[in-house]
Amino acid sequence: MSGSDDQRAQPIPVRHRLPSTQPQQATRTMPVRPAGPNRPAPQPATAPAPARRKLPRKYLWRRILVAMGLVIALWLGLLAWAGFSAWGAVDKIAAFPTGDRPAAGSGTNVLLVGSDSRAGLSSEEAHDLGTGGSNVSEGSAHTDSIMLLHLPSSGQPTLVSFPRDSYVPIPGHGRNKINASFAFGGAPLLIETLEDATGLRIDGYMEIGFGGFAGVVNAVGGVRMCLPEAVKDDYAHIDLPAGCQTLNGKDALGYVRSRHAFAEGDLARAKHQREFLAALMSKIASPTNVLMPWKLHSIGVSGAQGLAVDNEMSPWMALKTVWALKGISSNGTSVQVPIAGNASTNVGDVLLWDKTKALALFEALRNDTALPTSVSP
């Protein structure tokens, strides 16, 4: 056998692999794309945030109630601040006379006076309102508006006008127009004169001057009035058209002072004063003014300018008075002292009361009984 045959006859060695105990799997590698301006770099995986625990319902409601309580407490505090800050600016005076006075009757009687005091007004402001000078010296002030608010022990209030030209006895000064008592001796002599003439005891006193009146009207955004006829009065500095309109402070002041534009003169003025006062108080006591501390403060500060009350009046009594006036036009009664006629005297033209009807009116107020039908608005 040849050598080439021997080489061809030798077997070729085979390499054996040990058998694997794990199955073989193909591994695929994903290409990693580089981060770029439009492709953010891959972020490492983060563990999910733990779920927040919900408060039990009773604790949730407790938090809501606490928050509401704080808001209400803050609101009430602001209302108290608005009211008492304004009340602190009101002038307190010794309004009641000394000596013998009528016995107290049923209910409460508050005397409301509108004076021509320019207290708190500059000369420019007084000129703008058409009221003349900026000051009226003490003891020389006059009043165009005298009204008595009767608050019964139960039932609806009554507002009574006393025309300023009413001819009555004034203690220490003889017979004169009733508003002369205010010029002679201020609030004490006016109250004494009214108590002697009516037999009614006055329990409270409120007086407001020109500036305070106009300021309150402007602070509430004016007062809407419906005038049955045009009113032009050069003395009161007004020229108002007929129809419904909103009167600002200046026009409102002129309207309640005007008498020359009306055939009934002082009687018409007294009636307009009662109507306007009820409309003004209704506007003041509206929820948008009473429940907003900033509005209440603005109205109070404006009204405090030129406002005076007796030094025994409480803020509660003042609020009760305002609230009663608010309802006069809808629930209360608005009348004037019965007039028998007029006369010419040494103090000028005056109005004479109808004694029988007037005494019947005063008796009804004293005893909280129904007003006589003879009394007219």
Short mmCIF file of N, CA, C and O in Angstrom, two decimals, residues 153-235:
data_model
loop_
_atom_site.label_atom_id
_atom_site.label_comp_id
_atom_site.label_asym_id
_atom_site.label_seq_id
_atom_site.Cartn_x
_atom_site.Cartn_y
_atom_site.Cartn_z
N SER A 153 -95.20 100.18 70.81
CA SER A 153 -94.77 98.96 71.51
C SER A 153 -95.00 97.74 70.63
O SER A 153 -94.26 96.76 70.68
N SER A 154 -96.04 97.79 69.79
CA SER A 154 -96.29 96.75 68.81
C SER A 154 -97.03 97.40 67.64
O SER A 154 -97.76 98.36 67.83
N GLY A 155 -96.79 96.87 66.45
CA GLY A 155 -97.45 97.46 65.29
C GLY A 155 -96.49 98.29 64.45
O GLY A 155 -95.27 98.26 64.64
N GLN A 156 -97.06 99.08 63.53
CA GLN A 156 -96.27 99.82 62.57
C GLN A 156 -95.99 101.24 63.05
O GLN A 156 -96.79 101.83 63.79
N PRO A 157 -94.85 101.82 62.62
CA PRO A 157 -94.49 103.18 63.05
C PRO A 157 -95.32 104.25 62.36
O PRO A 157 -95.96 104.01 61.33
N THR A 158 -95.28 105.45 62.94
CA THR A 158 -95.98 106.60 62.38
C THR A 158 -95.00 107.78 62.31
O THR A 158 -94.28 108.06 63.28
N LEU A 159 -94.98 108.44 61.16
CA LEU A 159 -94.12 109.61 60.97
C LEU A 159 -95.02 110.84 60.83
O LEU A 159 -95.90 110.89 59.97
N VAL A 160 -94.82 111.83 61.71
CA VAL A 160 -95.66 113.02 61.76
C VAL A 160 -94.82 114.24 61.42
O VAL A 160 -93.77 114.48 62.03
N SER A 161 -95.29 115.04 60.46
CA SER A 161 -94.62 116.29 60.11
C SER A 161 -95.22 117.46 60.89
O SER A 161 -96.44 117.56 61.03
N PHE A 162 -94.34 118.35 61.35
CA PHE A 162 -94.75 119.62 61.94
C PHE A 162 -94.26 120.73 61.02
O PHE A 162 -93.05 121.02 60.99
N PRO A 163 -95.15 121.33 60.21
CA PRO A 163 -94.71 122.40 59.31
C PRO A 163 -93.97 123.48 60.09
O PRO A 163 -94.38 123.86 61.19
N ARG A 164 -92.91 123.98 59.53
CA ARG A 164 -92.06 124.92 60.26
C ARG A 164 -92.75 126.24 60.56
O ARG A 164 -92.35 126.96 61.46
N ASP A 165 -93.82 126.55 59.82
CA ASP A 165 -94.55 127.79 60.06
C ASP A 165 -95.70 127.62 61.05
O ASP A 165 -96.53 128.53 61.21
N SER A 166 -95.76 126.46 61.72
CA SER A 166 -96.80 126.24 62.73
C SER A 166 -96.69 127.29 63.83
O SER A 166 -95.60 127.56 64.37
N TYR A 167 -97.82 127.87 64.19
CA TYR A 167 -97.86 128.97 65.15
C TYR A 167 -98.14 128.40 66.53
O TYR A 167 -99.26 127.95 66.83
N VAL A 168 -97.11 128.40 67.39
CA VAL A 168 -97.23 127.76 68.71
C VAL A 168 -96.55 128.63 69.77
O VAL A 168 -95.70 129.48 69.46
N PRO A 169 -96.91 128.41 71.05
CA PRO A 169 -96.21 129.12 72.13
C PRO A 169 -94.79 128.56 72.30
O PRO A 169 -94.60 127.34 72.33
N ILE A 170 -93.83 129.43 72.43
CA ILE A 170 -92.44 129.03 72.68
C ILE A 170 -92.07 129.51 74.07
O ILE A 170 -92.14 130.73 74.35
N PRO A 171 -91.70 128.61 74.98
CA PRO A 171 -91.39 129.01 76.35
C PRO A 171 -90.36 130.15 76.40
O PRO A 171 -89.27 130.06 75.84
N GLY A 172 -90.77 131.25 77.06
CA GLY A 172 -89.89 132.39 77.23
C GLY A 172 -89.85 133.33 76.05
O GLY A 172 -89.14 134.35 76.10
N HIS A 173 -90.59 133.03 74.95
CA HIS A 173 -90.52 133.86 73.75
C HIS A 173 -91.89 134.18 73.16
O HIS A 173 -91.97 134.76 72.07
N GLY A 174 -92.97 133.84 73.83
CA GLY A 174 -94.29 134.11 73.31
C GLY A 174 -94.63 133.19 72.15
O GLY A 174 -93.97 132.17 71.90
N ARG A 175 -95.66 133.54 71.40
CA ARG A 175 -96.09 132.73 70.26
C ARG A 175 -95.26 133.10 69.04
O ARG A 175 -95.01 134.26 68.76
N ASN A 176 -94.87 132.06 68.28
CA ASN A 176 -94.03 132.29 67.10
C ASN A 176 -94.10 131.05 66.22
O ASN A 176 -94.73 130.05 66.57
N LYS A 177 -93.43 131.11 65.09
CA LYS A 177 -93.31 129.91 64.24
C LYS A 177 -92.47 128.88 64.99
O LYS A 177 -91.49 129.22 65.66
N ILE A 178 -92.85 127.62 64.82
CA ILE A 178 -92.22 126.58 65.62
C ILE A 178 -90.72 126.46 65.37
O ILE A 178 -89.95 126.14 66.27
N ASN A 179 -90.28 126.76 64.15
CA ASN A 179 -88.85 126.64 63.87
C ASN A 179 -88.04 127.75 64.54
O ASN A 179 -86.81 127.64 64.66
N ALA A 180 -88.72 128.80 65.00
CA ALA A 180 -88.00 129.86 65.71
C ALA A 180 -87.45 129.35 67.03
O ALA A 180 -86.43 129.84 67.52
N SER A 181 -88.11 128.35 67.62
CA SER A 181 -87.61 127.80 68.89
C SER A 181 -86.22 127.21 68.71
O SER A 181 -85.38 127.29 69.63
N PHE A 182 -85.96 126.63 67.55
CA PHE A 182 -84.64 126.05 67.28
C PHE A 182 -83.60 127.16 67.15
O PHE A 182 -82.46 127.02 67.61
N ALA A 183 -84.00 128.27 66.51
CA ALA A 183 -83.08 129.40 66.38
C ALA A 183 -82.80 130.05 67.72
O ALA A 183 -81.68 130.49 68.00
N PHE A 184 -83.83 130.11 68.60
CA PHE A 184 -83.66 130.74 69.90
C PHE A 184 -82.84 129.89 70.88
O PHE A 184 -82.04 130.42 71.65
N GLY A 185 -83.05 128.57 70.88
CA GLY A 185 -82.43 127.75 71.92
C GLY A 185 -82.00 126.37 71.49
O GLY A 185 -81.78 125.50 72.36
N GLY A 186 -81.88 126.13 70.19
CA GLY A 186 -81.39 124.85 69.72
C GLY A 186 -82.33 123.69 70.05
O GLY A 186 -83.53 123.87 70.28
N ALA A 187 -81.76 122.50 70.12
CA ALA A 187 -82.56 121.29 70.35
C ALA A 187 -83.34 121.31 71.66
O ALA A 187 -84.52 120.95 71.68
N PRO A 188 -82.77 121.77 72.79
CA PRO A 188 -83.53 121.73 74.04
C PRO A 188 -84.81 122.56 73.99
O PRO A 188 -85.86 122.11 74.46
N LEU A 189 -84.74 123.76 73.42
CA LEU A 189 -85.94 124.60 73.37
C LEU A 189 -86.95 124.06 72.36
O LEU A 189 -88.17 124.14 72.58
N LEU A 190 -86.47 123.49 71.25
CA LEU A 190 -87.38 122.89 70.28
C LEU A 190 -88.13 121.72 70.91
O LEU A 190 -89.35 121.58 70.74
N ILE A 191 -87.43 120.87 71.64
CA ILE A 191 -88.07 119.73 72.29
C ILE A 191 -89.06 120.20 73.35
O ILE A 191 -90.19 119.69 73.45
N GLU A 192 -88.67 121.20 74.12
CA GLU A 192 -89.57 121.72 75.15
C GLU A 192 -90.83 122.30 74.51
O GLU A 192 -91.95 122.10 75.01
N THR A 193 -90.68 123.02 73.40
CA THR A 193 -91.82 123.61 72.70
C THR A 193 -92.77 122.52 72.20
O THR A 193 -93.99 122.62 72.36
N LEU A 194 -92.22 121.48 71.59
CA LEU A 194 -93.04 120.39 71.07
C LEU A 194 -93.73 119.62 72.19
O LEU A 194 -94.90 119.24 72.08
N GLU A 195 -93.01 119.35 73.28
CA GLU A 195 -93.61 118.62 74.39
C GLU A 195 -94.77 119.40 75.00
O GLU A 195 -95.81 118.83 75.35
N ASP A 196 -94.60 120.73 75.13
CA ASP A 196 -95.68 121.56 75.68
C ASP A 196 -96.88 121.59 74.74
O ASP A 196 -98.04 121.59 75.18
N ALA A 197 -96.64 121.63 73.44
CA ALA A 197 -97.73 121.77 72.47
C ALA A 197 -98.46 120.46 72.22
O ALA A 197 -99.65 120.46 71.89
N THR A 198 -97.78 119.33 72.38
CA THR A 198 -98.38 118.03 72.04
C THR A 198 -98.70 117.17 73.26
O THR A 198 -99.54 116.26 73.17
N GLY A 199 -98.01 117.39 74.36
CA GLY A 199 -98.17 116.52 75.53
C GLY A 199 -97.43 115.21 75.38
O GLY A 199 -97.53 114.32 76.24
N LEU A 200 -96.65 115.05 74.31
CA LEU A 200 -95.88 113.83 74.08
C LEU A 200 -94.45 114.01 74.61
O LEU A 200 -93.84 115.07 74.45
N ARG A 201 -93.92 112.96 75.21
CA ARG A 201 -92.54 113.01 75.69
C ARG A 201 -91.61 112.57 74.56
O ARG A 201 -91.81 111.51 73.94
N ILE A 202 -90.58 113.36 74.31
CA ILE A 202 -89.59 113.04 73.28
C ILE A 202 -88.52 112.16 73.91
O ILE A 202 -87.90 112.55 74.91
N ASP A 203 -88.28 110.98 73.33
CA ASP A 203 -87.32 110.02 73.90
C ASP A 203 -85.98 110.02 73.18
O ASP A 203 -84.99 109.50 73.71
N GLY A 204 -85.93 110.52 71.95
CA GLY A 204 -84.69 110.52 71.18
C GLY A 204 -84.65 111.70 70.24
O GLY A 204 -85.69 112.26 69.86
N TYR A 205 -83.44 112.07 69.84
CA TYR A 205 -83.26 113.25 68.98
C TYR A 205 -82.17 112.98 67.95
O TYR A 205 -81.07 112.51 68.30
N MET A 206 -82.47 113.28 66.67
CA MET A 206 -81.49 113.16 65.60
C MET A 206 -81.59 114.41 64.73
O MET A 206 -82.68 114.80 64.33
N GLU A 207 -80.45 115.01 64.45
CA GLU A 207 -80.40 116.23 63.63
C GLU A 207 -79.33 116.07 62.55
O GLU A 207 -78.22 115.60 62.84
N ILE A 208 -79.67 116.44 61.33
CA ILE A 208 -78.69 116.35 60.24
C ILE A 208 -78.64 117.66 59.49
O ILE A 208 -79.68 118.28 59.21
N GLY A 209 -77.43 118.11 59.18
CA GLY A 209 -77.24 119.36 58.46
C GLY A 209 -77.18 119.15 56.96
O GLY A 209 -77.30 118.03 56.46
N PHE A 210 -76.99 120.24 56.25
CA PHE A 210 -76.98 120.19 54.79
C PHE A 210 -75.93 119.22 54.25
O PHE A 210 -76.20 118.40 53.38
N GLY A 211 -74.70 119.34 54.78
CA GLY A 211 -73.61 118.52 54.25
C GLY A 211 -73.83 117.04 54.47
O GLY A 211 -73.60 116.21 53.59
N GLY A 212 -74.30 116.67 55.68
CA GLY A 212 -74.55 115.26 55.96
C GLY A 212 -75.65 114.69 55.09
O GLY A 212 -75.55 113.58 54.59
N PHE A 213 -76.70 115.47 54.88
CA PHE A 213 -77.82 115.00 54.06
C PHE A 213 -77.37 114.76 52.63
O PHE A 213 -77.60 113.68 52.07
N ALA A 214 -76.73 115.75 52.02
CA ALA A 214 -76.28 115.59 50.64
C ALA A 214 -75.25 114.49 50.52
O ALA A 214 -75.23 113.73 49.54
N GLY A 215 -74.38 114.36 51.53
CA GLY A 215 -73.35 113.33 51.49
C GLY A 215 -73.92 111.94 51.51
O GLY A 215 -73.45 111.04 50.81
N VAL A 216 -74.95 111.71 52.33
CA VAL A 216 -75.57 110.39 52.40
C VAL A 216 -76.24 110.05 51.07
O VAL A 216 -76.13 108.92 50.57
N VAL A 217 -76.95 111.02 50.49
CA VAL A 217 -77.62 110.77 49.21
C VAL A 217 -76.60 110.37 48.15
O VAL A 217 -76.80 109.42 47.38
N ASN A 218 -75.48 111.08 48.10
CA ASN A 218 -74.44 110.74 47.11
C ASN A 218 -73.78 109.40 47.42
O ASN A 218 -73.43 108.65 46.51
N ALA A 219 -73.62 109.09 48.71
CA ALA A 219 -72.96 107.84 49.09
C ALA A 219 -73.76 106.62 48.67
O ALA A 219 -73.18 105.56 48.38
N VAL A 220 -75.09 106.73 48.62
CA VAL A 220 -75.92 105.59 48.20
C VAL A 220 -76.19 105.60 46.70
O VAL A 220 -76.96 104.79 46.19
N GLY A 221 -75.55 106.52 45.98
CA GLY A 221 -75.72 106.57 44.54
C GLY A 221 -76.96 107.30 44.07
O GLY A 221 -77.44 107.09 42.96
N GLY A 222 -77.50 108.19 44.94
CA GLY A 222 -78.70 108.93 44.59
C GLY A 222 -79.96 108.19 44.97
O GLY A 222 -79.94 106.99 45.28
N VAL A 223 -81.08 108.91 44.97
CA VAL A 223 -82.37 108.33 45.36
C VAL A 223 -83.37 108.57 44.24
O VAL A 223 -83.51 109.70 43.76
N ARG A 224 -84.04 107.52 43.85
CA ARG A 224 -85.02 107.61 42.76
C ARG A 224 -86.35 108.14 43.28
O ARG A 224 -86.92 107.60 44.23
N MET A 225 -86.85 109.21 42.63
CA MET A 225 -88.12 109.80 42.98
C MET A 225 -88.93 110.03 41.71
O MET A 225 -88.35 110.31 40.65
N CYS A 226 -90.23 109.91 41.81
CA CYS A 226 -91.13 110.17 40.68
C CYS A 226 -91.91 111.45 40.96
O CYS A 226 -92.76 111.47 41.86
N LEU A 227 -91.58 112.50 40.25
CA LEU A 227 -92.20 113.80 40.47
C LEU A 227 -93.41 113.97 39.55
O LEU A 227 -93.29 113.84 38.32
N PRO A 228 -94.58 114.25 40.11
CA PRO A 228 -95.78 114.40 39.27
C PRO A 228 -95.75 115.64 38.39
O PRO A 228 -96.47 115.72 37.40
N GLU A 229 -94.92 116.60 38.74
CA GLU A 229 -94.81 117.83 37.96
C GLU A 229 -93.38 118.35 38.04
O GLU A 229 -92.61 117.99 38.94
N ALA A 230 -93.03 119.19 37.08
CA ALA A 230 -91.70 119.80 37.09
C ALA A 230 -91.57 120.73 38.29
O ALA A 230 -92.54 121.35 38.73
N VAL A 231 -90.35 120.81 38.82
CA VAL A 231 -90.10 121.65 39.99
C VAL A 231 -88.97 122.62 39.67
O VAL A 231 -87.81 122.20 39.50
N LYS A 232 -89.29 123.87 39.60
CA LYS A 232 -88.29 124.91 39.37
C LYS A 232 -88.38 125.91 40.51
O LYS A 232 -89.42 126.54 40.72
N ASP A 233 -87.30 126.05 41.26
CA ASP A 233 -87.28 126.94 42.42
C ASP A 233 -85.90 127.58 42.51
O ASP A 233 -84.91 126.92 42.86
N ASP A 234 -85.83 128.86 42.18
CA ASP A 234 -84.55 129.56 42.22
C ASP A 234 -84.03 129.70 43.64
O ASP A 234 -82.81 129.75 43.86
N TYR A 235 -84.92 129.77 44.61
CA TYR A 235 -84.49 129.88 46.01
C TYR A 235 -83.80 128.60 46.47
O TYR A 235 -82.85 128.64 47.26
#
